[in-house]
mmCIF file of C-alpha atoms in Angstrom:
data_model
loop_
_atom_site.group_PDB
_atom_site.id
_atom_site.type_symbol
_atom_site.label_atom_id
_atom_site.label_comp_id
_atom_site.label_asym_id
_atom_site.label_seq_id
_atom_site.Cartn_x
_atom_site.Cartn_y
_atom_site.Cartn_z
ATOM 1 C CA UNK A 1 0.000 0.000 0.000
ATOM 2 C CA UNK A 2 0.694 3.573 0.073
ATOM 3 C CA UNK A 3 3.172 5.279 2.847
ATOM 4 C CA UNK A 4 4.912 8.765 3.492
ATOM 5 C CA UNK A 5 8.023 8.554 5.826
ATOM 6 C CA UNK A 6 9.243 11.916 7.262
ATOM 7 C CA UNK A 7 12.366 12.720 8.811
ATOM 8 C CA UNK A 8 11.877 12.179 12.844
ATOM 9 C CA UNK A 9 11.447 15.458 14.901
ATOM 10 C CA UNK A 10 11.825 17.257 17.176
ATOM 11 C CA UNK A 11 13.815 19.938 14.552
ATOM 12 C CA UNK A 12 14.788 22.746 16.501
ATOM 13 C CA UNK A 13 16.414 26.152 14.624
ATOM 14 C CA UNK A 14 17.232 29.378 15.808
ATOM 15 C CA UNK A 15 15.575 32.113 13.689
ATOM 16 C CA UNK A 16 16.867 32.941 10.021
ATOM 17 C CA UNK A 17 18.467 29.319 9.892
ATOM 18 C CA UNK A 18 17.739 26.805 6.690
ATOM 19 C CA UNK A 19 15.266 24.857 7.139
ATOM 20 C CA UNK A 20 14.904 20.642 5.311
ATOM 21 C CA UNK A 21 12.595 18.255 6.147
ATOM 22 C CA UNK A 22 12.896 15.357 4.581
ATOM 23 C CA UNK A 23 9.693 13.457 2.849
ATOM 24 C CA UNK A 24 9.636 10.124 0.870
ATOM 25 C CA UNK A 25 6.898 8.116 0.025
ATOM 26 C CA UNK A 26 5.686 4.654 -1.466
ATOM 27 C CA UNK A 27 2.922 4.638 -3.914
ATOM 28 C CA UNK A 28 1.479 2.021 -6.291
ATOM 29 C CA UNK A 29 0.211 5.155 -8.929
ATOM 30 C CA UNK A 30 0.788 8.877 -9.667
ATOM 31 C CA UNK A 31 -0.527 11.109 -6.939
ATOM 32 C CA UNK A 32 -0.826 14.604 -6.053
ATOM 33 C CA UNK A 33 1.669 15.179 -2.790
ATOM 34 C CA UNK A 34 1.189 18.319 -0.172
ATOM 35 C CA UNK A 35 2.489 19.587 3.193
ATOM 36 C CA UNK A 36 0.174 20.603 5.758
ATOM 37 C CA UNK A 37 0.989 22.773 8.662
ATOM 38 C CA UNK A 38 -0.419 22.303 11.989
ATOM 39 C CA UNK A 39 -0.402 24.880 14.912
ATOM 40 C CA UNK A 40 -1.143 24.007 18.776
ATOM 41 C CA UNK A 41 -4.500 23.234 19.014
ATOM 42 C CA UNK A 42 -5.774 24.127 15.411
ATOM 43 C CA UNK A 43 -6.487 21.674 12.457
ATOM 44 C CA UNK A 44 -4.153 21.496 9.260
ATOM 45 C CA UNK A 45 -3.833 23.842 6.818
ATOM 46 C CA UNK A 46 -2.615 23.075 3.708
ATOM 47 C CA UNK A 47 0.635 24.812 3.154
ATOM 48 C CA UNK A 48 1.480 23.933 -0.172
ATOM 49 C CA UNK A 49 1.186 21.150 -3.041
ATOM 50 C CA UNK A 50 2.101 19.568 -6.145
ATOM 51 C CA UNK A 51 0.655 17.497 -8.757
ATOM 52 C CA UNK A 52 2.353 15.763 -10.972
ATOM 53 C CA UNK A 53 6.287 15.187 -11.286
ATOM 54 C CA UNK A 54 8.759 17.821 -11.211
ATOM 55 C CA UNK A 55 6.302 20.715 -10.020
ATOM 56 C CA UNK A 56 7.394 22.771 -7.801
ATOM 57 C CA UNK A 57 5.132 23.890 -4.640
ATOM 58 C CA UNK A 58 5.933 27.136 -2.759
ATOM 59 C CA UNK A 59 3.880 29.454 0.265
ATOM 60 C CA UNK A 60 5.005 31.734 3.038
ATOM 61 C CA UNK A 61 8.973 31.295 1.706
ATOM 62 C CA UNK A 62 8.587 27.414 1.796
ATOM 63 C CA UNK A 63 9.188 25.203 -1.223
ATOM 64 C CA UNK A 64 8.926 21.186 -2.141
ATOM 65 C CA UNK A 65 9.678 19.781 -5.988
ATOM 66 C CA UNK A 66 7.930 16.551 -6.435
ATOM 67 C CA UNK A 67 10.766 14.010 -7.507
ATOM 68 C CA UNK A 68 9.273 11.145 -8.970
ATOM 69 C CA UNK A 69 12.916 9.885 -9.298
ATOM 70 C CA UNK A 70 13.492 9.801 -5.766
ATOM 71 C CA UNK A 71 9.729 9.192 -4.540
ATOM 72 C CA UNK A 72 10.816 12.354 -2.730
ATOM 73 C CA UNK A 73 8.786 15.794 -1.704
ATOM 74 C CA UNK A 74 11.429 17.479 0.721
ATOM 75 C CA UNK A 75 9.793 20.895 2.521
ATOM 76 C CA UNK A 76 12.242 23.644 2.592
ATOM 77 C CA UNK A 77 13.090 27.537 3.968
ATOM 78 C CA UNK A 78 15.612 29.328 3.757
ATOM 79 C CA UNK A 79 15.494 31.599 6.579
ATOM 80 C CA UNK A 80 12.690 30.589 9.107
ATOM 81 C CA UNK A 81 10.949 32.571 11.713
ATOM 82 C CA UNK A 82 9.306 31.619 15.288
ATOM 83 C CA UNK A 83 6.234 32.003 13.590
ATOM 84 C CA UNK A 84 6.996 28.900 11.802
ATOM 85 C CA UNK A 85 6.905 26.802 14.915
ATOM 86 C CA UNK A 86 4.271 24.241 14.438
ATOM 87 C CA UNK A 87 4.119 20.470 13.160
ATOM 88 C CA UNK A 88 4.801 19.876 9.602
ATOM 89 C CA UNK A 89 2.750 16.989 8.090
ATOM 90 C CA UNK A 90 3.663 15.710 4.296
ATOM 91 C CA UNK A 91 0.475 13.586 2.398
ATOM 92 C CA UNK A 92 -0.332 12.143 -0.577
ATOM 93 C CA UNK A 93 -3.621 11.698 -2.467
ATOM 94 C CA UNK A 94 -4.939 10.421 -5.576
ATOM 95 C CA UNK A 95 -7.121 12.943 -7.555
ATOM 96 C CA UNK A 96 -9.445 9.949 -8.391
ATOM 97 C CA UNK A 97 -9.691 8.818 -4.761
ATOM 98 C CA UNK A 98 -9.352 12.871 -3.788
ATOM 99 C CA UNK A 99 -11.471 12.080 0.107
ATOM 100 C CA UNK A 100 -8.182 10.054 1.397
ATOM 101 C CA UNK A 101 -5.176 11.091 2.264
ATOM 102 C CA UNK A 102 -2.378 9.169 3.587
ATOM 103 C CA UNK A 103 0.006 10.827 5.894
ATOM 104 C CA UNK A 104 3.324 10.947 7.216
ATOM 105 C CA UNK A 105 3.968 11.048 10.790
ATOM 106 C CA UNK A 106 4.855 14.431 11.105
ATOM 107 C CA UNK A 107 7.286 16.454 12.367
ATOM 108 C CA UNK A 108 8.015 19.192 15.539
ATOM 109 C CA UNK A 109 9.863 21.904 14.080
ATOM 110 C CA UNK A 110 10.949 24.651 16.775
ATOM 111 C CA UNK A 111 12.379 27.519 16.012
ATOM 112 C CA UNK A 112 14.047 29.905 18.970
ATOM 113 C CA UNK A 113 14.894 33.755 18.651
ATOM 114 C CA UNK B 1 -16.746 31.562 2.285
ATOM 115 C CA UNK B 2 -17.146 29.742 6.120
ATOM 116 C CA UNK B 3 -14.930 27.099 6.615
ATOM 117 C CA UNK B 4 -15.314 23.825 7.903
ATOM 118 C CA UNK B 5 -16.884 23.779 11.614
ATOM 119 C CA UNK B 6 -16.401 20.837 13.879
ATOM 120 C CA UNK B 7 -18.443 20.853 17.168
ATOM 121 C CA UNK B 8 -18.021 20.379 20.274
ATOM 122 C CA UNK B 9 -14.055 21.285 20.075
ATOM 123 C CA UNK B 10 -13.457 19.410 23.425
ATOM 124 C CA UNK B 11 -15.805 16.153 24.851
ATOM 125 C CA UNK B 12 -15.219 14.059 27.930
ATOM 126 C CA UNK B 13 -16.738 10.880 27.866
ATOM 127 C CA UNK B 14 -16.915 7.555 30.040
ATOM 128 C CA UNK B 15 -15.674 4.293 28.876
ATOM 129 C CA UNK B 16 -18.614 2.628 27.543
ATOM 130 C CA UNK B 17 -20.097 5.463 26.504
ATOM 131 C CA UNK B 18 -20.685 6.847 23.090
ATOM 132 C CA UNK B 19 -19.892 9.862 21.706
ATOM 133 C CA UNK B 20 -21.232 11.826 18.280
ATOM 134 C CA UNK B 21 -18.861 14.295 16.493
ATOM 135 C CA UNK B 22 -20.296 17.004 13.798
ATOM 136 C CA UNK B 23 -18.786 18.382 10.984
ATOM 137 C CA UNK B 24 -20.317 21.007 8.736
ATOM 138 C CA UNK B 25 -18.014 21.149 5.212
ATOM 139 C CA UNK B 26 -17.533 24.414 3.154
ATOM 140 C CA UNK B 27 -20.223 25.376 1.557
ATOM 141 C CA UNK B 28 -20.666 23.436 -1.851
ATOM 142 C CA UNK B 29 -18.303 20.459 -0.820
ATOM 143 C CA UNK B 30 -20.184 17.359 -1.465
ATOM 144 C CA UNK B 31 -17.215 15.303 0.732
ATOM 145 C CA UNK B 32 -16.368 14.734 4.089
ATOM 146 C CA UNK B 33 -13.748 12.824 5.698
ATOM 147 C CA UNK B 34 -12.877 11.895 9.068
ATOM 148 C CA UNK B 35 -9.253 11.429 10.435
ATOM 149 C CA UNK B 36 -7.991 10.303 13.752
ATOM 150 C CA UNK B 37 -4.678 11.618 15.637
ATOM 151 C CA UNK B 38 -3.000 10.730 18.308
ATOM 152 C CA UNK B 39 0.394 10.745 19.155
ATOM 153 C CA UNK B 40 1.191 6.785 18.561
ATOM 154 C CA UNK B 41 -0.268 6.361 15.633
ATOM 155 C CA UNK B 42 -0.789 9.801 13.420
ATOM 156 C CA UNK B 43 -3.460 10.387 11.181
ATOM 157 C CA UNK B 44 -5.518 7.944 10.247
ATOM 158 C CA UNK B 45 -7.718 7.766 7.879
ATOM 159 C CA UNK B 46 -11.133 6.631 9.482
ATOM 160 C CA UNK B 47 -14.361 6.997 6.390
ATOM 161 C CA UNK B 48 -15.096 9.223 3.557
ATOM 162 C CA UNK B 49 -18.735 10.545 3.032
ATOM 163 C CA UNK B 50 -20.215 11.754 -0.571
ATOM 164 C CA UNK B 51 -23.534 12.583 -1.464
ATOM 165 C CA UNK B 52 -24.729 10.758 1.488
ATOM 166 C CA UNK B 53 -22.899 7.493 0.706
ATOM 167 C CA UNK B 54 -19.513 6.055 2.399
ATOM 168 C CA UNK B 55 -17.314 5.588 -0.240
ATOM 169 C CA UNK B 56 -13.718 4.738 1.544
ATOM 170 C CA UNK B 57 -13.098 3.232 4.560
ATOM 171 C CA UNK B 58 -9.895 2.952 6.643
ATOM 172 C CA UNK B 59 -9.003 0.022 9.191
ATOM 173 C CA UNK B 60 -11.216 0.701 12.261
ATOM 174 C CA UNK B 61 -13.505 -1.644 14.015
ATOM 175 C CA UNK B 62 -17.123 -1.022 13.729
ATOM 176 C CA UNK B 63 -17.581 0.657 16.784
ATOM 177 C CA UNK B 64 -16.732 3.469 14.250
ATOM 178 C CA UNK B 65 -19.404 4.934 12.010
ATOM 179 C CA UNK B 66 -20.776 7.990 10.170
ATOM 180 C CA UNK B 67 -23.459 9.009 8.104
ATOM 181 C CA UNK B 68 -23.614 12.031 5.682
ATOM 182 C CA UNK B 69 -26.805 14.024 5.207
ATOM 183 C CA UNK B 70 -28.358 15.582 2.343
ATOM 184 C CA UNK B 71 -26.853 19.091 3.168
ATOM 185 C CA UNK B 72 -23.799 17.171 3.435
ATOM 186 C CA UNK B 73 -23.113 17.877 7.211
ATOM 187 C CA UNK B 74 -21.094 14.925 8.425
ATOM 188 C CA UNK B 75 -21.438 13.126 11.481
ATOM 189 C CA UNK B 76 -18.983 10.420 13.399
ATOM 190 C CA UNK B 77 -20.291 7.971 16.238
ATOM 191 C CA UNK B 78 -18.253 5.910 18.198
ATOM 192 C CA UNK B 79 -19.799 3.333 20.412
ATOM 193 C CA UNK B 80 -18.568 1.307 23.496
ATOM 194 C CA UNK B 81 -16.283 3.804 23.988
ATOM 195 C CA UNK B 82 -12.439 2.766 25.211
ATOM 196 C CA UNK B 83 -9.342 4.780 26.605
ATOM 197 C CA UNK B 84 -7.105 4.225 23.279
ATOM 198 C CA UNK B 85 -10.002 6.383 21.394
ATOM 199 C CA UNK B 86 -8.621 9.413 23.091
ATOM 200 C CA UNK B 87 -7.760 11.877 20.499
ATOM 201 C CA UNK B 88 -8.081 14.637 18.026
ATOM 202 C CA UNK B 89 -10.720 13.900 15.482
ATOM 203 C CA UNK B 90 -10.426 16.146 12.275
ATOM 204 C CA UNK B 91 -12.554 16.248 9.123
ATOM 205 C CA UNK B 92 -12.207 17.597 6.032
ATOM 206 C CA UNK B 93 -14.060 18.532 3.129
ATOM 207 C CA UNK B 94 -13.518 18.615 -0.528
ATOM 208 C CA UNK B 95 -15.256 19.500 -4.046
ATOM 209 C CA UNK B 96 -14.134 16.364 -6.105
ATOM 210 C CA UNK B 97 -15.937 17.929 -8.869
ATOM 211 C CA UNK B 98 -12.732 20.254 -9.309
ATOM 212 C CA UNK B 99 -9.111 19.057 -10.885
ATOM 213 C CA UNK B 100 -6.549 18.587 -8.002
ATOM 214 C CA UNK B 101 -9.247 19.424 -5.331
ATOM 215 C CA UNK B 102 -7.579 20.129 -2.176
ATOM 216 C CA UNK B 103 -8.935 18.922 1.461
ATOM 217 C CA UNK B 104 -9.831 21.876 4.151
ATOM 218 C CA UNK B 105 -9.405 20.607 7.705
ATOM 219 C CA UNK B 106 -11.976 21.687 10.756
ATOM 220 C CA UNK B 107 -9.710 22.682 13.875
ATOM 221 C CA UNK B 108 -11.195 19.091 15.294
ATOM 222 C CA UNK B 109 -12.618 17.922 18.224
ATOM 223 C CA UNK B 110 -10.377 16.667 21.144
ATOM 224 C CA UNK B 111 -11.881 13.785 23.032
ATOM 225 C CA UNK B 112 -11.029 12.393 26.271
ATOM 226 C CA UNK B 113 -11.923 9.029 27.477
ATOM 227 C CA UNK B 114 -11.972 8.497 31.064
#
């Protein structure tokens, strides 16, 4: 079956550092990948997609590049903020199944002044 | 446009008990689906609602259901509840009528089983 694997967390940063987390995944067809941010005690919010190989997702100063090569969908910043504190999710979903997604496990990314 | 509306946000139940969830989707989004998180074990997917009919399913026992109605408002039931259903329930809706329709998450409801 399907499967995202994320880097394990906690990240912590201090502000204006880069920022990688690392996203691979398994998938038996072609699908549509995303990040979703989550915030203490809030639901996700989708903070950026792509769908179809080689696209290139980007919000807020983060980017991804779907790499069909490498099954790969890596989140990056180059200079994050506190603000960006929160729990970074990667997904996938088919557009012909578009109701499930399958996530990773997510990851803690702090970031300190 | 409202987004999607989850109520209550927090519930404390008994074990043995059962609990309903809500979720109201956007406004024109025919889908609803119904994720659970905890810490162990992520998100996972539990059902997916359209037009009133469950058309995926994910690997819970049958102590977890939903319906759909026909203004598409969503709603989760879990019976016999136990400890290990502690968690965040989230749904989301979507307009699969659109190319590379993208899910919009409630802020959840966080249930504790005591």
């Amino acid at each position: 079956g399907d499967s995202v694997t994320q880097m394990e967390g906690p990240v912590t940063l201090s502000e204006e550092a880069f920022l990688t987390i690392n996203c691979t995944y398994t998938a038996t067809g072609y699908p549509s990948l995303f990040w979703y941010v989550q915030y203490p005690g809030e639901g996700l919010q989708l903070l950026l997609k792509a769908t179809k190989a080689d696209d290139k997702g980007s919000n807020k100063g983060f980017e991804a590049t779907y790499r069909k090569e490498t099954t790969s969908f890596h989140l990056e910043k180059g200079s994050v903020q506190v603000s960006d504190s929160a729990v970074y999710f990667c997904a996938l979903r088919y557009n012909t199944n578009a109701g499930k997604s399958t996530f990773g496990d997510g990851t803690t990314l702090t970031v300190k002044p | 446009k409202a987004g999607v509306t989850q109520t209550p946000r927090y519930l404390i139940k008994t074990r043995g008990q059962q609990v309903t969830l809500s979720c109201s989707p956007i406004s024109g989004h025919r889908s609803v689906s119904w994720y659970q998180q905890t810490p162990g074990q992520g998100l996972q997917f539990l059902f997916e609602y359209f037009s009133e009919t469950q058309r995926n399913k994910g690997n819970f026992p049958g102590r977890f259901s939903g319906r759909q109605f026909s203004n598409s408002r969503s709603e989760m039931n879990v019976s016999t509840l136990e400890l290990g259903d502690s968690a965040l329930y989230l749904c989301a809706s979507s307009d699969p009528g659109q190319a590379n329709t993208e899910a919009f998450f409630g802020q959840g409801t966080r249930l504790t089983v005591v």
